[in-house]
XYZ file of C-alpha atoms in Angstrom:
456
model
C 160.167 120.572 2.260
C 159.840 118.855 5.655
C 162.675 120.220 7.098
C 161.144 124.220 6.284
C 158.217 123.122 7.259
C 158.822 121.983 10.769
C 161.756 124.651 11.241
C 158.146 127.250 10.633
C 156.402 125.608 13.849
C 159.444 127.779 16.119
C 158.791 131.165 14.393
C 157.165 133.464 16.212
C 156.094 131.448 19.341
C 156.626 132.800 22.757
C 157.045 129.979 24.457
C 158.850 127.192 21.705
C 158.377 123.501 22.174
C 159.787 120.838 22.326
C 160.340 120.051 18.574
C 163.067 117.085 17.416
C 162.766 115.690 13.966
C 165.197 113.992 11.543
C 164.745 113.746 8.099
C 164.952 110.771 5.195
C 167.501 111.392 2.310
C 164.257 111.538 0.336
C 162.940 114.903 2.221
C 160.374 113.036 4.143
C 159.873 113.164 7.862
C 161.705 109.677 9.652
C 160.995 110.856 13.399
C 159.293 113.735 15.671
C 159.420 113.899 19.030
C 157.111 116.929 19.765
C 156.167 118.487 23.509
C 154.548 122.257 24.104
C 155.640 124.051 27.613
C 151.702 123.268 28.063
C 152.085 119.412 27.716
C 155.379 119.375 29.335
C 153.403 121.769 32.555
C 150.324 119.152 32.507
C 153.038 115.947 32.850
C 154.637 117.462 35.455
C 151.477 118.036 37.559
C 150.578 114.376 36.696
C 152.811 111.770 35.598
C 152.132 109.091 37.855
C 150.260 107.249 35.443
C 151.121 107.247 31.812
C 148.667 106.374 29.036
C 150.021 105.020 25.238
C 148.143 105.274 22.181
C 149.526 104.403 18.845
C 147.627 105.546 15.347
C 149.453 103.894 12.157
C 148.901 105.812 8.854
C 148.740 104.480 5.188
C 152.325 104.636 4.862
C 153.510 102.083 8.102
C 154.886 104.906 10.119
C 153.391 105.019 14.008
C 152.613 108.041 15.921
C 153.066 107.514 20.042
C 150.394 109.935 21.988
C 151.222 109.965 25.336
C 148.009 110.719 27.642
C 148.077 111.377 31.426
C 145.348 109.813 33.416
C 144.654 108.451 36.687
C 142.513 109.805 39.921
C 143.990 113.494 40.003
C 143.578 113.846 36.573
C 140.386 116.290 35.232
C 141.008 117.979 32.504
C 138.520 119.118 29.937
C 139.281 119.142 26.039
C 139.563 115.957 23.779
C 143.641 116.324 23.697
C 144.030 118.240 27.544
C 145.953 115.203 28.712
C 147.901 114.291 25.585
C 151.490 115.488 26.652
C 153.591 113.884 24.220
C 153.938 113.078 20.288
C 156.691 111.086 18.708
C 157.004 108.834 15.651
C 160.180 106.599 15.918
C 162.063 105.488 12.814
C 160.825 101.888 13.251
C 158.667 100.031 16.065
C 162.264 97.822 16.879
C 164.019 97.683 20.396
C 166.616 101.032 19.225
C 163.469 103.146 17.729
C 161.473 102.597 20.706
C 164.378 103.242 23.279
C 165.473 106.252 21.533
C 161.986 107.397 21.616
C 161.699 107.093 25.591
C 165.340 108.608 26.062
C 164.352 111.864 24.442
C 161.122 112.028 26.401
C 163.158 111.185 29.961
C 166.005 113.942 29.036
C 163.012 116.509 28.803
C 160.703 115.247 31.341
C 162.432 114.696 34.624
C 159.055 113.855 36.179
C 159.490 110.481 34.292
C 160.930 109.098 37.471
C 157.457 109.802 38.837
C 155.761 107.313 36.637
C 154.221 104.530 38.779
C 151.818 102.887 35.960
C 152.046 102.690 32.150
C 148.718 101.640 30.361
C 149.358 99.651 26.782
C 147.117 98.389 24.203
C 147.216 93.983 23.721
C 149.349 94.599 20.407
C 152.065 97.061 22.228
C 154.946 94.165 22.067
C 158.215 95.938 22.728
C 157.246 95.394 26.799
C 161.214 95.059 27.637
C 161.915 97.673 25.951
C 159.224 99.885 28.193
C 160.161 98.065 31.414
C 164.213 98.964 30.676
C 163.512 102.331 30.437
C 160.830 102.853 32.785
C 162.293 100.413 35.729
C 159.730 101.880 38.597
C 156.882 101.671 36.491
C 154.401 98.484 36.047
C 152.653 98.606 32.734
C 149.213 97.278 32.416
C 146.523 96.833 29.614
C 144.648 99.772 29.704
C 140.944 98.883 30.181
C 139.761 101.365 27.006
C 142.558 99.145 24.685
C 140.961 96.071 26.328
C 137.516 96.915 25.565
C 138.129 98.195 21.490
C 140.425 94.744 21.100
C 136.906 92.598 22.100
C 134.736 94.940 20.741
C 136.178 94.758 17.340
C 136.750 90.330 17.776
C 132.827 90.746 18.197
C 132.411 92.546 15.003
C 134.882 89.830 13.401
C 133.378 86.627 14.414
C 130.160 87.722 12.132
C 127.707 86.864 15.341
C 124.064 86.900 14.955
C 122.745 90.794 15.047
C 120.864 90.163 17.904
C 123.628 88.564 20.058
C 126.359 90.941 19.006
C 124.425 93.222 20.148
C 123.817 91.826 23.603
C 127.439 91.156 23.962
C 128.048 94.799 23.216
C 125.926 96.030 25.787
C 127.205 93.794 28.465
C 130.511 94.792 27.468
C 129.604 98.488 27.522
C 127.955 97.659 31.113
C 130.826 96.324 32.645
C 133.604 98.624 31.407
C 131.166 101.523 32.924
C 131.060 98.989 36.076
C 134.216 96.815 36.145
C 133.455 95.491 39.569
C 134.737 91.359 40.238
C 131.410 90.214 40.281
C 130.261 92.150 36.380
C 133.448 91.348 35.074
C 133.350 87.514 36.252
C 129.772 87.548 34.771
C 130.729 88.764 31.372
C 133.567 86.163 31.055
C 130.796 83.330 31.583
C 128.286 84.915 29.133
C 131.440 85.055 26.554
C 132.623 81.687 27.411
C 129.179 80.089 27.210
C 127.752 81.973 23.602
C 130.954 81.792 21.900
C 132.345 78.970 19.911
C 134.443 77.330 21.919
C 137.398 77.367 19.008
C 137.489 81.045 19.165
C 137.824 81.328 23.180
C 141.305 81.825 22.609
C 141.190 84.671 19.879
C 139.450 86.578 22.828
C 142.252 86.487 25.749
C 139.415 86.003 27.834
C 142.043 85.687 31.064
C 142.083 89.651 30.916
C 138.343 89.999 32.422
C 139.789 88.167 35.475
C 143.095 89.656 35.786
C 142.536 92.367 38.895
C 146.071 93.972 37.872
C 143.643 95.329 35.049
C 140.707 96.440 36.464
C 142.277 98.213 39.871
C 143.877 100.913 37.299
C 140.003 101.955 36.319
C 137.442 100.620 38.755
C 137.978 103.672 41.043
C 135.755 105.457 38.738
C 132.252 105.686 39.372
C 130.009 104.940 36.263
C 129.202 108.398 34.831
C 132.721 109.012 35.316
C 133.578 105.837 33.291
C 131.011 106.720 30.567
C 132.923 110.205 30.493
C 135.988 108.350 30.612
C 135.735 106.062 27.555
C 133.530 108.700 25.403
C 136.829 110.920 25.513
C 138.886 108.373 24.642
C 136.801 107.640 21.911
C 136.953 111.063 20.624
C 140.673 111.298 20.830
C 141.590 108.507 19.725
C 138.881 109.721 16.473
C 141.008 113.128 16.317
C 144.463 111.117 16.152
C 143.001 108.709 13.211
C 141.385 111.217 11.408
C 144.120 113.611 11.778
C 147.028 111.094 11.588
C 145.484 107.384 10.020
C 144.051 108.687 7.189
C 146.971 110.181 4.952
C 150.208 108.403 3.571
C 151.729 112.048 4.300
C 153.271 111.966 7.588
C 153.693 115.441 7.274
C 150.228 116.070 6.577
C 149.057 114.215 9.041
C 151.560 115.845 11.895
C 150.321 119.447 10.571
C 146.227 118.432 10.323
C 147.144 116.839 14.323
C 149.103 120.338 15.519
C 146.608 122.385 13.771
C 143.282 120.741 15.254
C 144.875 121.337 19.103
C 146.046 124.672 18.014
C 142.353 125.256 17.495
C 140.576 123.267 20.286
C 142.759 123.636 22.766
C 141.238 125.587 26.135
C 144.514 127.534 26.159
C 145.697 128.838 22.465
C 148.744 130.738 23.713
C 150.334 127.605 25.204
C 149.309 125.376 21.977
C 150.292 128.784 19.103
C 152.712 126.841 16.791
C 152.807 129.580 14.214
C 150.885 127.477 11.729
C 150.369 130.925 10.058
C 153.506 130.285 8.857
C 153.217 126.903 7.803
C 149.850 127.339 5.877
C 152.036 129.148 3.574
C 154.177 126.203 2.723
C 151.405 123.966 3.523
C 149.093 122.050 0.661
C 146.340 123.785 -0.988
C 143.653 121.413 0.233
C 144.525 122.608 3.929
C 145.375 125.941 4.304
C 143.311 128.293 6.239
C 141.755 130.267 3.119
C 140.274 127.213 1.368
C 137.714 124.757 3.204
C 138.691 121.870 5.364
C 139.497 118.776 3.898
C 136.064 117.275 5.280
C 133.945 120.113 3.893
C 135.452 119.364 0.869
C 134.565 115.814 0.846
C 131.005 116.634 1.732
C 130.232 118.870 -0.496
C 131.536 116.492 -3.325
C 129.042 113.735 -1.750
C 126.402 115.674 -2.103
C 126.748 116.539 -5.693
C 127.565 112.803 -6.280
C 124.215 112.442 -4.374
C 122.323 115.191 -6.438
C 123.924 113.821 -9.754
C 123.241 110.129 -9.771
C 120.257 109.984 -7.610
C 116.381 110.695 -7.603
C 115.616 114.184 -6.342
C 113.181 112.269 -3.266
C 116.066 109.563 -2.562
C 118.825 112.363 -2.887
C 116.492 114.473 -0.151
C 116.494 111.060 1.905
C 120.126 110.384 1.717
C 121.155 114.303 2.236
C 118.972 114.104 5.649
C 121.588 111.160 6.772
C 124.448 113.184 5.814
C 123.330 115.912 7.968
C 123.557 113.312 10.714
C 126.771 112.145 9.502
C 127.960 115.677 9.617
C 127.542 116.736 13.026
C 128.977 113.327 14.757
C 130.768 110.633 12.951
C 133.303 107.625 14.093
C 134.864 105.148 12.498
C 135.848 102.279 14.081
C 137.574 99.698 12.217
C 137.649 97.425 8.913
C 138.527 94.425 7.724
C 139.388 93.304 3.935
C 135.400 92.783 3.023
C 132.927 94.617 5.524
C 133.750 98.272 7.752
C 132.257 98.601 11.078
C 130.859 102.611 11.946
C 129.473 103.547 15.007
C 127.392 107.350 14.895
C 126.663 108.089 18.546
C 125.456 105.304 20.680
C 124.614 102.928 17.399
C 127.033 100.603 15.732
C 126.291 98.905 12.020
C 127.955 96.834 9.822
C 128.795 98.144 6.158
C 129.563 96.312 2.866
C 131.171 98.627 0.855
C 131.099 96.619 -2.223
C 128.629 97.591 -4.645
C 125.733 97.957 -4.482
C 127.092 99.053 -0.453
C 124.643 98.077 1.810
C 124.216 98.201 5.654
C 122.729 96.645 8.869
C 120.798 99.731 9.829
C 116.596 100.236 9.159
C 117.082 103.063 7.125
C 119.297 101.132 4.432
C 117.058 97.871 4.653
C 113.713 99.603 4.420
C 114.760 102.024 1.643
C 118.270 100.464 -0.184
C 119.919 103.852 0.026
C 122.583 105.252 0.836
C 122.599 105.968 4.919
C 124.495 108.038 7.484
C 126.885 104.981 7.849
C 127.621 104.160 4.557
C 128.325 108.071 3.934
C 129.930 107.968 6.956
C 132.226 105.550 5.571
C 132.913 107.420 1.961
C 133.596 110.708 3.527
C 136.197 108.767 5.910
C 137.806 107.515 2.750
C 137.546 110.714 0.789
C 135.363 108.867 -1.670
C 132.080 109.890 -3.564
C 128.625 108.163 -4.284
C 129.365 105.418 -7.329
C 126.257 104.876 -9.434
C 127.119 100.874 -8.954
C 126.598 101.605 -5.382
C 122.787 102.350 -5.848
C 120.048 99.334 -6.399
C 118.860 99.552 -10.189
C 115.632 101.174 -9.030
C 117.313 104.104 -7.499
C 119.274 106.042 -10.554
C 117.828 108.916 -11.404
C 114.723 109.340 -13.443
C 113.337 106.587 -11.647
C 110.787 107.722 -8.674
C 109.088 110.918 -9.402
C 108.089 111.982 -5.561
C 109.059 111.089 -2.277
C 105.423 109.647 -1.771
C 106.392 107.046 -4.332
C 110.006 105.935 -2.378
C 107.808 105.397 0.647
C 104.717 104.141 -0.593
C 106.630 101.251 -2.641
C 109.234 100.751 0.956
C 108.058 100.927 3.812
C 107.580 97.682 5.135
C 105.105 97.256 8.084
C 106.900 94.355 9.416
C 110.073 96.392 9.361
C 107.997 99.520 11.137
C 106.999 97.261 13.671
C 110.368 95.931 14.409
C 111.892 99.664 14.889
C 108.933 100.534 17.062
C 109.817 97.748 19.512
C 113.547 98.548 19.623
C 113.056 102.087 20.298
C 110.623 100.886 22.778
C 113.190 98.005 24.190
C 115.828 100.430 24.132
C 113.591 102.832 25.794
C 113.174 100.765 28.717
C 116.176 99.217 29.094
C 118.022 103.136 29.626
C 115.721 103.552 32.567
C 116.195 99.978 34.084
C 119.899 100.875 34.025
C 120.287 104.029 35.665
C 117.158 103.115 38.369
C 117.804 102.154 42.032
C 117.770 98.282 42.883
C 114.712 98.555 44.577
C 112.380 100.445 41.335
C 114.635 98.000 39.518
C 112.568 95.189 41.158
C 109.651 96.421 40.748
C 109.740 97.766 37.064
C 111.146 93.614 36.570
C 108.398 92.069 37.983
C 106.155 94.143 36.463
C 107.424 93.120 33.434
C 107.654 89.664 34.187
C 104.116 89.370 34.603
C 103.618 90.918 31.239
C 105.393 88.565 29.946
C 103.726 85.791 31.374
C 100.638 86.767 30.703
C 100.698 87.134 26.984
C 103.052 84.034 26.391
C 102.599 82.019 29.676
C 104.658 81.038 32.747
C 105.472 78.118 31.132
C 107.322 79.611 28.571
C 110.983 80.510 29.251
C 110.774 84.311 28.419
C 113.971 85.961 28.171
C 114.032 89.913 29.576
């Protein structure tokens, strides 16, 4: 089944790609090494500096994205500068170089590449440097900043200081200048337990190799820069990560840049062809795999809930719906991050989570949804508190009368407020910078005291 299916990505295309593949004695894919004329055009124009991602699915096996980036590079689209795929047999010294040989042999503009950027866990580094001689390969300042973002998320910090760690973090990747970068390794060095220093690799904030590859963008550019990334590297796991099927997940990747991509003739695969081989559950006639999953929350929602707290929950699914990310988990919590906020999940019933819309109410929010449609999974009734099943509440009046906590409304009208202010301090000049501080400052000393050490 493999074999026709992948043989039904050359029918009908006028320009084939690149398509190698070898197949198990049990019918299931072993490697790819996959390249349109597009991808192959886009590394030619730019493959002085070479970008690797890696996405592991459920099953062990690896897919390799290759991204081009670097100055020259501006391309629009979440995958425009993904040029490669391939999934080696194993990770191991011959898997790898194989890998890279095939990719040489139909890329001579691999002679071109000056700079490879690597995540901290990428260990086969002799292998890269043997077959890319010219090249230096670098941690990649995106792989840099996910590997302490999720040690933060690990070491179980304080909510308020994880939080102030993120946002310094998020500060100085948009502005990895010597002087932010030097001050972020002394905020980490002084706040963290000292027997946990080493867990962070702290050395890579002062290593310049690092930071020369990225600090020639500006900050908007950065913000740009690391919000694609994010979203590719969401496509790949979603498309890829989350099915034992490496065939699935290969055909859910090719379809998705089939239909994003800027450029459908140079990305048409002849999936039309494939659909028809292809699992129910994806082809083109029956809903998506997600809408499938949604739907089946909400009647989980609509089933085992009150009609007020299903209303509630349904209006965080609609968030949920529109953006989503997932970012990483561990054997007893799973850390989401919609948009710009990030919250910590315990999926074990009754699930509950760090944001104000689970701790005022004990329902069901846009992360923890976030989390079951991720997983294919559906509301449990052992998730829900015992005062939430349904036939419990009558109206909505009653959900928030018997809630809402006026401490907690107060505390969410100061962080919108805090966060409020602290958007336009950022993006001010220095000099209304100054002035907006000390304007503040003697706020601050005024309702507590100069004598107080009031932190800002």
């Amino acid at each position: 089944m493999a074999l026709k299916m992948l043989n039904e990505l050359l029918i009908e295309d006028p320009s084939p790609p690149l398509l190698l593949y070898q197949v198990s004695k049990t019918a299931q894919l072993d490697t790819l090494n996959y390249q349109s004329c597009f991808m192959q055009g886009v590394f030619a124009h730019f493959p002085e500096v070479l970008f690797i991602h890696r996405t592991y699915n459920p099953r062990g096996k690896v897919l390799y994205t290759f991204l081009v980036d670097g100055p020259r590079v501006q391309l629009e689209g979440h995958l425009a500068r993904a040029v490669y795929f391939a999934i080696p047999a194993k990770e191991d010294a011959e898997g790898l170089a194989q890998m890279f040989q095939v990719f040489k042999k139909f890329n001579p503009a691999w002679e071109r590449v000056c700079t490879i950027l690597v995540d901290p866990h990428f260990l086969p580094l002799p292998t890269l440097a043997m077959e890319f001689p010219a090249a230096e390969v670098l941690l990649s300042a995106f792989h840099v900043c996910k590997f302490l973002q999720g040690k933060f998320y690990q070491l179980s910090l304080e909510q308020p200081m994880e939080r102030a760690l993120l946002t310094s973090l998020q500060n100085t990747m948009c502005s990895a200048t010597a002087g932010n970068l030097r001050k972020l390794y002394t905020l980490l060095s002084t706040y963290i337990p000292p027997a946990q220093l080493p867990e962070l690799h702290l050395h890579w904030l002062l290593n310049d190799r690092i930071w020369l590859a990225h600090r020639w963008r500006s900050r908007a550019e950065s913000s740009r820069y690391f919000q694609g990334l994010e979203v590719t590297t969401r496509v790949l796991s979603q498309s890829f990560g989350t099915t034992p099927s490496v065939e699935k997940g290969v055909t859910a990747l090719l379809r998705y840049m089939q239909q994003n991509s800027g450029d459908k003739a140079s990305f048409s695969l002849g999936l039309s062809s494939l659909n028809h081989h292809a699992p129910s559950d994806v082809s083109p006639e029956s809903p998506k795999v997600e809408q499938l999953v949604e739907a089946h929350i909400q009647h989980s929602l609509n089933a085992i809930c009150t009609g007020p707290a299903a209303q509630l929950c349904l209006g965080e699914l609609a968030v949920v719906q529109k953006s989503m990310h997932l970012i990483g988990s561990s054997s007893e919590k799973v850390n989401i991050q919609i948009l710009e906020d990030t919250h910590r999940v315990q999926p074990q019933p009754p699930a509950s989570c760090s944001c104000y819309f689970n701790q005022a109410f004990h329902l069901p929010c846009r992360h923890i949804l976030a989390m079951l449609s991720a997983r294919h999974q559906v509301l449990q009734p052992d998730m829900l508190p015992a005062q939430w099943p349904a036939g419990c509440a009558t109206s909505l009046d009653d959900i928030l009368g018997s809630k809402w906590s006026e401490t907690l409304e107060k505390h969410l009208a100061v962080a919108l407020l805090t966060e409020e202010v602290g958007q336009l301090l950022q993006h001010c000049s220095q000099e209304e910078f100054e002035r907006r501080y000390s304007t503040l400052r003697e706020l601050a000393d005024s309702w507590i005291g100069p004598y107080e050490q009031v932190q800002l």
